[in-house]
Coordinates of C-alpha atoms and ligand atoms in Angstrom, one line a residue:
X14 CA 0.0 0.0 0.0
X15 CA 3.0 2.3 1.3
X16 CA 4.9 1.9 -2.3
X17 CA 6.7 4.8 -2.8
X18 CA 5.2 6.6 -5.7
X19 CA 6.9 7.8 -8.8
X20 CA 8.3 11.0 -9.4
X21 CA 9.9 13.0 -12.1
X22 CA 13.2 13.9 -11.2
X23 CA 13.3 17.2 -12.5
X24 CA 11.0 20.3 -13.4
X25 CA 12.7 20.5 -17.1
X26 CA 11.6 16.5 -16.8
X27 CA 8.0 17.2 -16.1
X28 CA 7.6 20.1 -18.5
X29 CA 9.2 18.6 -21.2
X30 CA 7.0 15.4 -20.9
X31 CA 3.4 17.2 -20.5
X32 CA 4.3 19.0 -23.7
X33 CA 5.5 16.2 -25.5
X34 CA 1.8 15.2 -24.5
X35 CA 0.3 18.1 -25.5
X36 CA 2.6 18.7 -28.8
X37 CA 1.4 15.7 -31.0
X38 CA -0.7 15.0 -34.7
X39 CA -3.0 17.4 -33.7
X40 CA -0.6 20.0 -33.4
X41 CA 0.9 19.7 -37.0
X42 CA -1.4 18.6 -39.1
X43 CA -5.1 19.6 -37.4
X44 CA -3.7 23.2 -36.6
X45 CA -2.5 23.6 -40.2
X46 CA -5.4 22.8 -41.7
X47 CA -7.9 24.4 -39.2
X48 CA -6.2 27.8 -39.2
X49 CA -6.7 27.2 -43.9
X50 CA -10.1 26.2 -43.0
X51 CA -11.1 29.3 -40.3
X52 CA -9.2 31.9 -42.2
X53 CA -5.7 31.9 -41.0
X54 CA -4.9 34.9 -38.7
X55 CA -8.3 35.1 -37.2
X56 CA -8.2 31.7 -36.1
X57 CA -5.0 31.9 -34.3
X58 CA -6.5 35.2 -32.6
X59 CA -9.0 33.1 -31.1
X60 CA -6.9 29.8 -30.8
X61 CA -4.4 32.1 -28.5
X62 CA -7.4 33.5 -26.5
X63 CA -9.2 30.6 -25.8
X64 CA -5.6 28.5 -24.9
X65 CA -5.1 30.6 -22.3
X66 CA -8.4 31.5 -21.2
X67 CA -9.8 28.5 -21.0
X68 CA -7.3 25.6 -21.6
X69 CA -4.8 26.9 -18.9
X70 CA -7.3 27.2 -16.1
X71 CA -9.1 23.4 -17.2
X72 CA -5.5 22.0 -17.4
X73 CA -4.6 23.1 -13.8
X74 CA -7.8 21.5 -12.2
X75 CA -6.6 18.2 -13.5
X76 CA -3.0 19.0 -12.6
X77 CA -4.3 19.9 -8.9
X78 CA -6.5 16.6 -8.6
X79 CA -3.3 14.9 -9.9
X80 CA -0.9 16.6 -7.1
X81 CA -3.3 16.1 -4.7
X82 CA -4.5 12.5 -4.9
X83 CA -1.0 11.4 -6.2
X84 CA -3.5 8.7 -8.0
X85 CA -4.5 7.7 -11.5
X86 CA -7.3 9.0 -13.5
X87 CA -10.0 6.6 -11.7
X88 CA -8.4 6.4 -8.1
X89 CA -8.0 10.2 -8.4
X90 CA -11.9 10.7 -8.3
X91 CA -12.6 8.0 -6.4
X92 CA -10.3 9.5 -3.4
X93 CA -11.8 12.9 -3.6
X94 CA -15.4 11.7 -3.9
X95 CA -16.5 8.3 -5.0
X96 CA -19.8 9.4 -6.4
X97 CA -17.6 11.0 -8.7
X98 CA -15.3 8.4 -10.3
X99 CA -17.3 7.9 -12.8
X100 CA -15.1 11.4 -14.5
X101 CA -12.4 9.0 -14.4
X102 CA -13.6 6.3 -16.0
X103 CA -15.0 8.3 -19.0
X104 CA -11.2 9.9 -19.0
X105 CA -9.6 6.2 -19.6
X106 CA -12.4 5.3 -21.6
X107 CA -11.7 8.3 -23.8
X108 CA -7.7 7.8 -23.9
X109 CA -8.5 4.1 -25.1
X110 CA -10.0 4.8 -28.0
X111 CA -7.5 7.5 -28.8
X112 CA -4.6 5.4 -28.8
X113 CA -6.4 3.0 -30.8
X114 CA -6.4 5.1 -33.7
X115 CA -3.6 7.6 -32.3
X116 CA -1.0 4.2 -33.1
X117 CA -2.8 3.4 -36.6
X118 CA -1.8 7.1 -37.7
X119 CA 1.7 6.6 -36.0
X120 CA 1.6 4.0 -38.0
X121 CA 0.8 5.5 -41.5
X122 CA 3.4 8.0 -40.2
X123 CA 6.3 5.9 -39.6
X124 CA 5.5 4.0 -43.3
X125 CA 6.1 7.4 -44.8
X126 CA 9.5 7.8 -43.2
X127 CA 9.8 4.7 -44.8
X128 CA 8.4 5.8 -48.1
X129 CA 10.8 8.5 -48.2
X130 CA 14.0 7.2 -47.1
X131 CA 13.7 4.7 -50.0
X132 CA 13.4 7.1 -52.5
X133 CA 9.9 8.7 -52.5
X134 CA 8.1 6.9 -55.1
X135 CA 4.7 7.7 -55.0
X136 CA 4.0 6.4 -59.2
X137 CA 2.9 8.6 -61.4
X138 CA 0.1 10.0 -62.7
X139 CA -2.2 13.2 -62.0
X140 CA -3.9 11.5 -58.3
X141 CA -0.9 9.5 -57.5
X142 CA -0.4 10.9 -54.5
X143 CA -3.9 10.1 -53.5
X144 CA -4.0 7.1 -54.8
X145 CA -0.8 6.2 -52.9
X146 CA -2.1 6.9 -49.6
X147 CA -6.0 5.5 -49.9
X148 CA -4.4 2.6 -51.3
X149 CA -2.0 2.0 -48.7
X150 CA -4.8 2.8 -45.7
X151 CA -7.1 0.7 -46.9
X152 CA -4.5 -2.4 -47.1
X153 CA -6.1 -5.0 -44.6
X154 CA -2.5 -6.1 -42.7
X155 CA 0.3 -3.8 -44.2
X156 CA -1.8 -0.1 -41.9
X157 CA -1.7 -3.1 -38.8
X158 CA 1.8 -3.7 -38.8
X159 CA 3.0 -0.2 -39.1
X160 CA 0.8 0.4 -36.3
X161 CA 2.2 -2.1 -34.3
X162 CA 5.6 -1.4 -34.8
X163 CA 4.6 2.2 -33.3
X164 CA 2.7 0.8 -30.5
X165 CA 5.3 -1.7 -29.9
X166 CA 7.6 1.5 -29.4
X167 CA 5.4 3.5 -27.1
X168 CA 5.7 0.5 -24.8
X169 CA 8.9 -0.4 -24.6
X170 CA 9.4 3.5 -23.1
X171 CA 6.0 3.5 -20.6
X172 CA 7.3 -0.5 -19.2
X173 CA 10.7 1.3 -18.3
X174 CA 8.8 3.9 -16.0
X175 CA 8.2 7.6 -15.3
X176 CA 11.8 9.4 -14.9
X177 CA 13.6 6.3 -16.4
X178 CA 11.6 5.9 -19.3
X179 CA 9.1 8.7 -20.1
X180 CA 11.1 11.7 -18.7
X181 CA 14.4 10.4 -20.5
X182 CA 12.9 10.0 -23.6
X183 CA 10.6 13.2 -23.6
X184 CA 13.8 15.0 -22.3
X185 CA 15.6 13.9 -25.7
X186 CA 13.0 13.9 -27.8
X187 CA 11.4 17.0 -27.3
X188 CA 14.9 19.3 -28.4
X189 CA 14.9 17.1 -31.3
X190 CA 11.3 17.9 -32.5
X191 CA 12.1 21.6 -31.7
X192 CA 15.0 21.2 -33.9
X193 CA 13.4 19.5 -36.7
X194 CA 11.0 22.0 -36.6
X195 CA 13.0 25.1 -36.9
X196 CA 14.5 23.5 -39.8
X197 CA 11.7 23.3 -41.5
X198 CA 10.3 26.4 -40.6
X199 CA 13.4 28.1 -42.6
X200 CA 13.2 25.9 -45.0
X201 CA 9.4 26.8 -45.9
X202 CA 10.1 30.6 -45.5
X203 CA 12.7 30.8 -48.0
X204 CA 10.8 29.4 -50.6
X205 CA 10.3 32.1 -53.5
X206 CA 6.7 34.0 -53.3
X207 CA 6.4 32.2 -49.4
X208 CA 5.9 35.7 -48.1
X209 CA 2.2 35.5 -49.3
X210 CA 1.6 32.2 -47.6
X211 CA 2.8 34.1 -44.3
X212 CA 0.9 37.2 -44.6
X213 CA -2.4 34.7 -45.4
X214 CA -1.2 33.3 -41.6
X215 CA -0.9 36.5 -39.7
X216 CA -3.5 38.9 -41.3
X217 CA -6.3 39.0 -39.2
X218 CA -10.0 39.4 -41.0
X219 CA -12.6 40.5 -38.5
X220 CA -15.3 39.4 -40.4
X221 CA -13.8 36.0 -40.3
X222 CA -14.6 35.8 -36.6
X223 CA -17.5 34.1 -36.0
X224 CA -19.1 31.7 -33.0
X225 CA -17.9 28.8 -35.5
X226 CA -14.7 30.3 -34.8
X227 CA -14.6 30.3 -31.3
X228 CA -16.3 26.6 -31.0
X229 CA -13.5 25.3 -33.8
X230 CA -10.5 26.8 -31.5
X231 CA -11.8 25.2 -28.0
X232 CA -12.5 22.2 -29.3
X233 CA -8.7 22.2 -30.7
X234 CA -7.9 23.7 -28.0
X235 CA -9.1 20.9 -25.8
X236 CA -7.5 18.0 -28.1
X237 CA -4.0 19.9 -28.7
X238 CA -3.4 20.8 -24.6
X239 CA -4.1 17.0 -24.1
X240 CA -7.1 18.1 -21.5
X241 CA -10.5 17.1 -20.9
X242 CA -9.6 13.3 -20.7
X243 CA -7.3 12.7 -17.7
X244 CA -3.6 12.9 -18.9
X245 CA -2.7 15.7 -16.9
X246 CA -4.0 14.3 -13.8
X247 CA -2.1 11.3 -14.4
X248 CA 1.1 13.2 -15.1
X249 CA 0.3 15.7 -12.3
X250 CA 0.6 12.9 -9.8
X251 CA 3.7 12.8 -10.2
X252 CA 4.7 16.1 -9.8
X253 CA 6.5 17.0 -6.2
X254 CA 4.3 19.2 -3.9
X255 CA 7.4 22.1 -4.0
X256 CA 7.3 22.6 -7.9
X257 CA 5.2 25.4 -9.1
X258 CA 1.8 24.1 -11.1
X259 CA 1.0 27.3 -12.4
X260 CA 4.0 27.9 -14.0
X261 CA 4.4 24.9 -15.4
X262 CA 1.2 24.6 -17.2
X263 CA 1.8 28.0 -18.1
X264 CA 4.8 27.0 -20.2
X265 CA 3.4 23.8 -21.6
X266 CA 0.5 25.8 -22.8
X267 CA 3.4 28.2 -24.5
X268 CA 5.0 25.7 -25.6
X269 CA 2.2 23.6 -27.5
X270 CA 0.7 26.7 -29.0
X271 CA 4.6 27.6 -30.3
X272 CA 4.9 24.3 -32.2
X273 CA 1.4 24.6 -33.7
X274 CA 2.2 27.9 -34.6
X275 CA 5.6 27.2 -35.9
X276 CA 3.7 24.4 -37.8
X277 CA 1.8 26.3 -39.4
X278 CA 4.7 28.5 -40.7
X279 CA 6.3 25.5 -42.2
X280 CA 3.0 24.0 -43.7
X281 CA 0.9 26.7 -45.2
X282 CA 3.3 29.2 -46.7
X283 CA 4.8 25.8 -48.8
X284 CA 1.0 24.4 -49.9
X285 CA 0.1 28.3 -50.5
X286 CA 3.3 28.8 -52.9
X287 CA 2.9 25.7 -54.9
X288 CA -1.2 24.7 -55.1
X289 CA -2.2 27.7 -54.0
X290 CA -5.1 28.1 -51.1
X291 CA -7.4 25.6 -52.1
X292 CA -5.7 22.6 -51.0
X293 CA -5.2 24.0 -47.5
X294 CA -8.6 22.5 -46.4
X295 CA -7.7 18.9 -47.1
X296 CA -7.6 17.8 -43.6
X297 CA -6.6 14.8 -42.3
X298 CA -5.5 13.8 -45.8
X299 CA -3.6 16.9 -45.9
X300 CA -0.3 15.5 -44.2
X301 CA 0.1 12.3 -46.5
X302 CA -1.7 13.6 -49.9
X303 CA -1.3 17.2 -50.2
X304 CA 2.3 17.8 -48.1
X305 CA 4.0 14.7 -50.6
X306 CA 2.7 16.7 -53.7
X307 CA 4.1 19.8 -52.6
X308 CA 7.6 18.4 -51.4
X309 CA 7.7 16.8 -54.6
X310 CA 7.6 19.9 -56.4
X311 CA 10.2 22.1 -54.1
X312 CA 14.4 21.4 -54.2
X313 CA 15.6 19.3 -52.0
X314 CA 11.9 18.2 -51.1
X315 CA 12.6 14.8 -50.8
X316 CA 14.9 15.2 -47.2
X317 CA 12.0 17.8 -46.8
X318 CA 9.6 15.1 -46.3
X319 CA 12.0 12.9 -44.8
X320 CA 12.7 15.5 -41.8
X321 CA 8.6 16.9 -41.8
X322 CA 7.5 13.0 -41.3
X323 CA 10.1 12.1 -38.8
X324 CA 8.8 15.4 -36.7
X325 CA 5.0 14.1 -36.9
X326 CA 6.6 10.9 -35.7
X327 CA 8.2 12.2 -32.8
X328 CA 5.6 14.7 -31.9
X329 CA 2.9 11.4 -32.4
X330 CA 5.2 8.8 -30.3
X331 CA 5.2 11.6 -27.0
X332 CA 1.7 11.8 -27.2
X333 CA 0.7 8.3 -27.6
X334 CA 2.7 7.2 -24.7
X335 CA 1.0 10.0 -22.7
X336 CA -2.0 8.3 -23.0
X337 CA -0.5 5.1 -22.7
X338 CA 0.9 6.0 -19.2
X339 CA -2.3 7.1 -18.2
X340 CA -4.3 4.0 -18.9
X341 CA -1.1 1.8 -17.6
X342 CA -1.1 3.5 -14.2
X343 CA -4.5 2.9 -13.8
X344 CA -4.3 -1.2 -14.1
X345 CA -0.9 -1.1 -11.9
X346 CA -2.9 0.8 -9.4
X347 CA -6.1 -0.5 -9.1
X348 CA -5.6 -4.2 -10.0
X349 CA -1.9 -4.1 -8.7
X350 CA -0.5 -5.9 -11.7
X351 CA 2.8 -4.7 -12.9
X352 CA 3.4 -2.0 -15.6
X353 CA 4.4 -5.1 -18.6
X354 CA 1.3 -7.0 -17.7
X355 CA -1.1 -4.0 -18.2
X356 CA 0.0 -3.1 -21.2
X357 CA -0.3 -7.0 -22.9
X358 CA -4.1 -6.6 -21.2
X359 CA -4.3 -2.7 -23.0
X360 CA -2.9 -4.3 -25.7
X361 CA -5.3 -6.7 -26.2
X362 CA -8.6 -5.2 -26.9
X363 CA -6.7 -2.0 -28.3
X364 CA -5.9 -4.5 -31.1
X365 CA -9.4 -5.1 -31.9
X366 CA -10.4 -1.3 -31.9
X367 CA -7.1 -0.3 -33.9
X368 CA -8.1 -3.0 -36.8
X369 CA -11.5 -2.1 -36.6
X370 CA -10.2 1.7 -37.6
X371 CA -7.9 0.8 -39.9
X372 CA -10.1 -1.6 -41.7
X373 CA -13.2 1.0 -41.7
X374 CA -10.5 3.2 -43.8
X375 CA -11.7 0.9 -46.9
X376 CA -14.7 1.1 -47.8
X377 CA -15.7 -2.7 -49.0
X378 CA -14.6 -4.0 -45.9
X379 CA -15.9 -1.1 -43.6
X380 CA -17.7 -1.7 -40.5
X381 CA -20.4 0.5 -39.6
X382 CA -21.3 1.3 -36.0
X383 CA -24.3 3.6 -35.0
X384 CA -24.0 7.7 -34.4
X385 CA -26.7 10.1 -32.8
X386 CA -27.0 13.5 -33.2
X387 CA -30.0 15.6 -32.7
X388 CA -29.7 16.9 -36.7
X389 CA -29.3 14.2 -38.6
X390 CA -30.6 11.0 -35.6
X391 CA -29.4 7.9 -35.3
X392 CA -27.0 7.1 -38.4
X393 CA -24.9 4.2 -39.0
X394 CA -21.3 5.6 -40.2
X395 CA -18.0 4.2 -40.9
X396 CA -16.2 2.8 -37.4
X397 CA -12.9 5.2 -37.9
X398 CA -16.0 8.5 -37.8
X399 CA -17.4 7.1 -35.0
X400 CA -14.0 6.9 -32.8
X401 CA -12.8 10.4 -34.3
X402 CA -16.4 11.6 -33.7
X403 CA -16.9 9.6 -30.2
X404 CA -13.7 11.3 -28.6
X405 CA -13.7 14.6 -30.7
X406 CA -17.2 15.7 -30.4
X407 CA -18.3 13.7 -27.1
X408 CA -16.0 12.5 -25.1
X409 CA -13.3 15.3 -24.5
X410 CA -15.8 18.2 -24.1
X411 CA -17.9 15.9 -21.1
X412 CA -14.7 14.9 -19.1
X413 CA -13.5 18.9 -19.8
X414 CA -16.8 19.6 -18.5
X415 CA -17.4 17.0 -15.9
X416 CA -13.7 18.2 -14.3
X417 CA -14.9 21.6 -14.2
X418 CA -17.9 20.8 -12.1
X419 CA -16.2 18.7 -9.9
X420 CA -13.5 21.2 -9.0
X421 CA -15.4 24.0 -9.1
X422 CA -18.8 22.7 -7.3
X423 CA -17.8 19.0 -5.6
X424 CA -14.6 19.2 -4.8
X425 CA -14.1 23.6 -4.7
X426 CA -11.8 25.8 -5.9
X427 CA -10.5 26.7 -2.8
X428 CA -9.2 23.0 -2.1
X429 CA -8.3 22.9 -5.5
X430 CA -6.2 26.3 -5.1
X431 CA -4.6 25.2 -1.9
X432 CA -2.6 22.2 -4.0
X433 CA -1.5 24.5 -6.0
X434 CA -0.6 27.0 -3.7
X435 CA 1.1 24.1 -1.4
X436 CA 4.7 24.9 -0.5
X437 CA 4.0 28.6 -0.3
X438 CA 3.9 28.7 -4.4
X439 CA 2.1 32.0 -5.0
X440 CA -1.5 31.5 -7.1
X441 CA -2.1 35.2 -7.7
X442 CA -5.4 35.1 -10.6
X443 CA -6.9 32.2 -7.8
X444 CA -9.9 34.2 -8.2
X445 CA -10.2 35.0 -11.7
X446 CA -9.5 31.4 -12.1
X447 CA -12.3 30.2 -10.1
X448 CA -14.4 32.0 -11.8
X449 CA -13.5 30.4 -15.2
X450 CA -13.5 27.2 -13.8
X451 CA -17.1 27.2 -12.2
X452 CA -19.1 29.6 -15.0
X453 CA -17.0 30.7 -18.3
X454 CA -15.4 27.1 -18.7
X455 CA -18.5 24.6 -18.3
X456 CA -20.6 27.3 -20.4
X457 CA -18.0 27.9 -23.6
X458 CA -17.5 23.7 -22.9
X459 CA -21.8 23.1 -23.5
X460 CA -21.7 25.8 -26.8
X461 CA -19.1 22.8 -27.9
X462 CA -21.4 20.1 -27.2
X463 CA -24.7 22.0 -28.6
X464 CA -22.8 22.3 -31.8
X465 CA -21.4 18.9 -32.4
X466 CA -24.4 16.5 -30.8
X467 CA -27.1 19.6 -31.1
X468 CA -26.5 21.3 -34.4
X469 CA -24.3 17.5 -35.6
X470 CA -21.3 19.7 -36.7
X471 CA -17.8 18.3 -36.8
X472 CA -14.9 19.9 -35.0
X473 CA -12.7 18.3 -37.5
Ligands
PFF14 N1 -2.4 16.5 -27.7 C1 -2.2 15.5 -28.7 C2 -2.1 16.2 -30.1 O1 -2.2 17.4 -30.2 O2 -2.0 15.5 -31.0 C3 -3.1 14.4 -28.8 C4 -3.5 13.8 -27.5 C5 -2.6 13.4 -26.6 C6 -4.9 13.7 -27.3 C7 -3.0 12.9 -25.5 C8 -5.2 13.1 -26.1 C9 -4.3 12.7 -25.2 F1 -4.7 12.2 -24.1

């Protein structure tokens, strides 16, 4: 019972891992294509705004109920209130079904490193590109193994444990990604006629601001920050009562919102100056059809993809093994089996889920699961919507709300406040905080919900 807990050894450690979390697909790819499809500059106006007003506050309840319980996801609500674990169980619920289709797209990923360090041959042919990549998805075994292999990767760092595995690796991996990045930022920007692409990013429309806006920006808001499903909670437990929560989640806000920015510079400007703007809406075909046309077309394009796919891998494995920590630590803790045994049991049904996605991807051997929406009613709709629409639309937005409630009505702020506050860290906006967290939060958080299960919109 008396176990000694894990830690992470260092602050840096910590940081460094949460945004390796927080920095993932969604970040690269899903910011990219959001900001083409909102209007560039007026998104990121709001995206900035809503990060900090609302993704900050949400991701230090969960980092407080983390500190606090020094539990998992689960045996975090159940110690604080066990009427309330439910939020916990949705939370691993939620990251379940992520990593199930998170480690397909790692997969698809890591086959295009692949792809491109053997020579980039995507055939020829106006659609080849296309018809590379919706051929190669909707394979029945060759999407399985790639995503095995990535799976298979994320577990050899979570069975090594928090400081010795996950903190090492994120500590390494993170500069790396950073690095990458940068490169291909510059490399983007000097393109001929990029300029344009880059003034398309940062000039700000006001008419282009619209609710839509604001509900698009939370909702990636919600999925980029890594919040609304339990990771912080789980990564919070393991954070030593002197360190300083606000600060922290202050910088891995920064930090995520940096990369997705810095994204975006190396993404748009290139699609802009070679297709022009119409492409940018391609989304989650955009990395692996539209980005492989473009490098193909620009010098040196070919170590372009090589370095932009082996950053999507990186950012991809942190996440994933975020949310495979956070499922992990809740079988070692509640069924007291050790950290290689829960993840063969994860591993297990994952598989089922993960085929299920990657088989959906084609449409003869698709399987269909029922959808409701108030719009459109029940539906039956290919199994990899359902997952993406399951934890997009549903999911994230109830456990983001559902944590809100429970610190700010169950649980209170002002227990919530005094974690963070413990070792005379300083919590100056505590009330401004408290205030998001018990009215602006849950309120902006139900808008999200009335558009995707009310109105049957996508936040896609
Ligand atoms: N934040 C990650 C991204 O932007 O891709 C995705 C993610 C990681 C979602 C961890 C959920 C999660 F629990």
């Amino acid at each position: 019972m008396n176990q000694k807990r894990s830690q992470w050894a260092s602050n840096i450690g910590f940081i460094l891992a949460a945004a390796g979390s927080a920095i993932g697909l969604g970040n690269i790819w899903k910011f990219s294509g959001k900001v083409a499809a909102y209007g560039g500059g007026a998104f990121i106006l709001c995206y900035i705004i809503i990060v900090f007003l609302i993704g900050l506050p949400v991701m230090l309840t969960e980092l407080s109920i983390g500190r606090r319980t020094q539990k998992n996801v689960v045996g975090a609500f159940h110690t604080l209130n066990p009427k309330w674990t439910f939020c916990g169980v949705i939370g691993v619920i939620t990251l379940f079904v992520i990593l199930s289709y998170y480690a397909i797209v790692g997969g698809w990923v890591l086959k295009y490193i692949w792809v491109y360090l053997s020579g980039a041959d995507f055939g020829t042919g106006q659609a080849a590109y296309e018809n590379y990549f919706t051929g190669f998805i909707a394979k029945p075994v060759e999407p399985l193994i790639w995503g095995a292999v990535f799976l298979i990767l994320c577990i050899y760092v979570v069975v090594r444990g928090v400081s010795q595995g996950i903190e090492r690796v994120s500590k390494f991996l993170m500069p790396c990604l950073f690095l990458l990045l940068i490169a291909c930022v510059i490399r983007a920007v000097t393109l001929p006629g990029a300029m344009e692409g880059v003034s398309y990013l940062f000039s700000i429309h006001p008419e282009d601001i619209g609710m839509n806006t604001f509900v698009g920006a939370l909702g990636q808001a919600f999925f980029s920050l890594s919040v609304g499903m339990g990771i912080m909670i789980t990564y919070g437990s393991y954070v030593p009562k002197k360190e300083n929560l606000v600060k922290s989640a202050a910088w891995i806000c920064c930090l995520d919102t940096l990369v997705a920015i810095l994204a975006a510079v190396a993404i748009v400007p290139v699609v802009f100056v070679t297709m022009g703007s119409d492409k940018l809406g391609m989304g989650g075909s955009f990395a692996f059809i539209a980005l492989p046309e473009v490098f193909a077309q620009m010098p040196g394009g070919r170590w372009f993809g090589c370095f932009f796919f082996l950053l999507l891998f990186l950012a991809a494995l942190t996440s994933a093994i975020s949310i495979l920590e956070s499922c992990v630590s809740f079988l070692t803790e509640e069924f007291h089996l050790s950290r290689l045994k829960a993840t063969l049991i994860l591993a297990i049904p994952m598989t089922v889920l993960s085929a299920g996605y990657s088989l959906s991807q084609s449409s003869a051997r698709g399987i269909n699961l029922p959808w409701f929406d108030f719009a459109n009613g029940l539906q039956m709709l290919p199994m990899n919507a359902v997952m993406e629409k399951f934890t997009d639309n549903l999911m994230i937005p109830l456990g983001g709300l559902f944590f809100c409630i429970f610190v700010g009505w169950i649980w209170g702020t002002k227990n919530a406040a005094a974690e963070i506050e413990s070792e005379r860290n300083t919590f100056r906006l505590k009330k401004v905080w408290s205030f998001i967290v018990r009215f602006l939060a849950p309120v902006f958080i139900l808008l999200i919900l009335y558009f995707t299960i009310g109105l049957g919109q996508g936040l896609s």
